[in-house]
Coordinates of C-alpha atoms in Angstrom, one line a residue:
G934 CA 94.9 72.2 85.8
W935 CA 92.6 72.0 88.6
G936 CA 95.4 71.5 91.4
Y937 CA 96.5 75.1 90.5
F938 CA 92.9 76.7 90.7
P939 CA 92.2 76.7 94.4
Q940 CA 95.7 78.0 95.2
H941 CA 95.2 80.7 92.9
V942 CA 91.8 81.7 94.4
A943 CA 93.4 81.6 97.7
D944 CA 96.1 84.1 96.6
T945 CA 93.7 86.4 95.0
L946 CA 91.5 86.5 98.1
N947 CA 94.7 87.1 100.3
R948 CA 95.4 90.0 98.0
V949 CA 92.2 91.7 98.6
R950 CA 90.9 90.9 102.0
L951 CA 91.0 93.6 104.7
P952 CA 93.8 93.6 107.2
F953 CA 92.8 92.3 110.7
N954 CA 90.8 89.5 109.0
V955 CA 89.3 86.9 111.4
N956 CA 89.3 83.2 111.1
I957 CA 86.1 81.0 111.6
A958 CA 86.6 80.4 115.3
A959 CA 86.6 84.1 115.8
Q960 CA 83.7 84.5 113.8
R961 CA 81.8 81.8 115.5
A962 CA 82.8 83.5 118.8
A963 CA 81.2 87.0 117.6
V964 CA 77.8 85.3 116.7
A965 CA 77.8 83.7 120.1
A966 CA 78.6 87.2 121.7
L967 CA 75.9 88.6 120.0
H968 CA 73.3 86.5 121.3
D969 CA 74.6 87.4 124.9
R970 CA 72.5 90.4 125.3
A971 CA 74.3 91.6 128.5
H972 CA 77.4 91.3 126.7
V973 CA 76.3 93.4 123.9
D974 CA 75.1 96.1 126.1
R975 CA 78.1 96.2 128.0
S976 CA 80.1 96.5 124.8
V977 CA 77.9 99.1 123.5
R978 CA 77.9 101.4 126.6
H979 CA 82.1 101.0 127.0
N980 CA 82.3 101.9 123.2
E981 CA 80.1 105.0 123.9
T982 CA 82.0 106.2 127.0
W983 CA 85.3 105.8 125.7
R984 CA 84.6 107.0 122.1
D985 CA 83.4 110.1 123.6
W986 CA 86.2 110.4 126.1
L987 CA 88.9 110.2 123.3
T988 CA 87.2 112.3 120.9
N989 CA 86.9 115.0 123.5
K990 CA 90.5 114.5 125.0
L991 CA 92.1 114.4 121.5
R992 CA 90.4 117.6 120.6
T993 CA 92.1 119.1 123.6
L994 CA 95.4 118.4 122.0
G995 CA 94.4 120.5 119.1
L996 CA 93.5 117.6 116.8
S997 CA 90.5 117.5 114.5
V998 CA 88.3 114.4 115.4
T999 CA 85.2 113.5 113.1
E1000 CA 82.0 112.6 114.9
S1001 CA 81.4 108.9 114.9
A1002 CA 78.8 106.5 115.5
G1003 CA 81.1 103.4 115.3
N1004 CA 83.6 101.9 117.3
F1005 CA 86.6 104.1 116.0
V1006 CA 87.5 107.8 115.8
L1007 CA 89.0 109.5 112.8
I1008 CA 91.6 111.7 113.9
R1009 CA 92.8 114.5 111.3
F1010 CA 96.6 115.6 111.7
P1011 CA 98.0 119.0 111.0
K1012 CA 100.3 119.3 107.9
T1013 CA 103.0 120.9 109.9
P1014 CA 106.3 119.3 110.0
G1015 CA 106.8 117.3 113.0
K1016 CA 102.9 117.0 113.7
T1017 CA 101.7 115.0 110.6
A1018 CA 99.8 111.7 110.6
A1019 CA 102.7 109.8 109.0
E1020 CA 105.0 111.2 112.0
A1021 CA 102.3 110.4 114.6
D1022 CA 102.1 106.8 113.2
R1023 CA 105.8 106.3 113.5
F1024 CA 105.7 107.6 117.1
L1025 CA 102.9 105.7 118.2
T1026 CA 104.4 102.5 116.4
S1027 CA 107.4 102.8 118.0
R1028 CA 105.6 102.5 121.5
G1029 CA 103.7 99.6 120.5
L1030 CA 100.5 101.6 119.8
V1031 CA 99.1 100.5 116.2
L1032 CA 96.5 103.0 114.5
R1033 CA 95.3 102.5 111.0
K1034 CA 97.1 104.5 108.4
L1035 CA 94.3 105.9 105.8
D1036 CA 96.3 106.7 102.8
A1037 CA 94.7 104.2 100.6
Y1038 CA 91.2 106.1 101.4
N1039 CA 92.9 109.3 100.3
L1040 CA 93.0 110.4 103.8
P1041 CA 96.7 110.8 104.1
D1042 CA 96.2 113.4 107.1
C1043 CA 94.2 111.0 109.3
L1044 CA 94.6 107.9 111.4
R1045 CA 91.8 105.8 112.7
L1046 CA 91.8 104.9 116.4
T1047 CA 89.7 101.8 117.3
I1048 CA 88.3 101.9 120.6
G1049 CA 90.0 99.5 122.8
T1050 CA 90.2 98.9 126.4
E1051 CA 90.6 101.4 129.1
E1052 CA 94.3 100.9 129.3
A1053 CA 94.8 101.0 125.7
N1054 CA 92.8 104.2 125.0
V1055 CA 94.5 106.2 128.0
A1056 CA 97.8 104.9 126.4
V1057 CA 97.1 106.1 123.1
F1058 CA 95.7 109.5 124.4
E1059 CA 99.1 110.1 126.6
A1060 CA 101.4 109.1 123.8
L1061 CA 99.5 111.4 121.4
S1062 CA 99.7 114.3 124.0
Q1063 CA 103.4 113.7 124.2
F1064 CA 103.7 113.6 120.5
M1065 CA 101.6 116.9 120.0
S1066 CA 103.5 118.7 122.9
A1067 CA 107.0 117.8 121.7
K1068 CA 109.0 120.7 120.1

């Protein structure tokens, strides 16, 4: 009957929704933030500064980083045992740093790093520096 229908719809939507979904309060906060021009300008400058910094620093580690205009960078890892994206993901996760695996996008050699706070960006770079230099 109809009592089952709403739960069925909710279950189906939950299976296909993207990770890191946001609730209505967060969506309203985002709309309000977009109306705050100074906040938007600061956010864009922060994103551009740290996206460029991360791209350049990660490349010094021998990693391939795709040019980006968004709020994330796409990092391609070598296929070399001990240096793969899957191994980097385990290394980072064990340190509380979560990047997005891209196996579902047919990019198993890549991780996506969302631009975060200065502290988070530096922490990811330092961890990847340790990972890439480990024997």
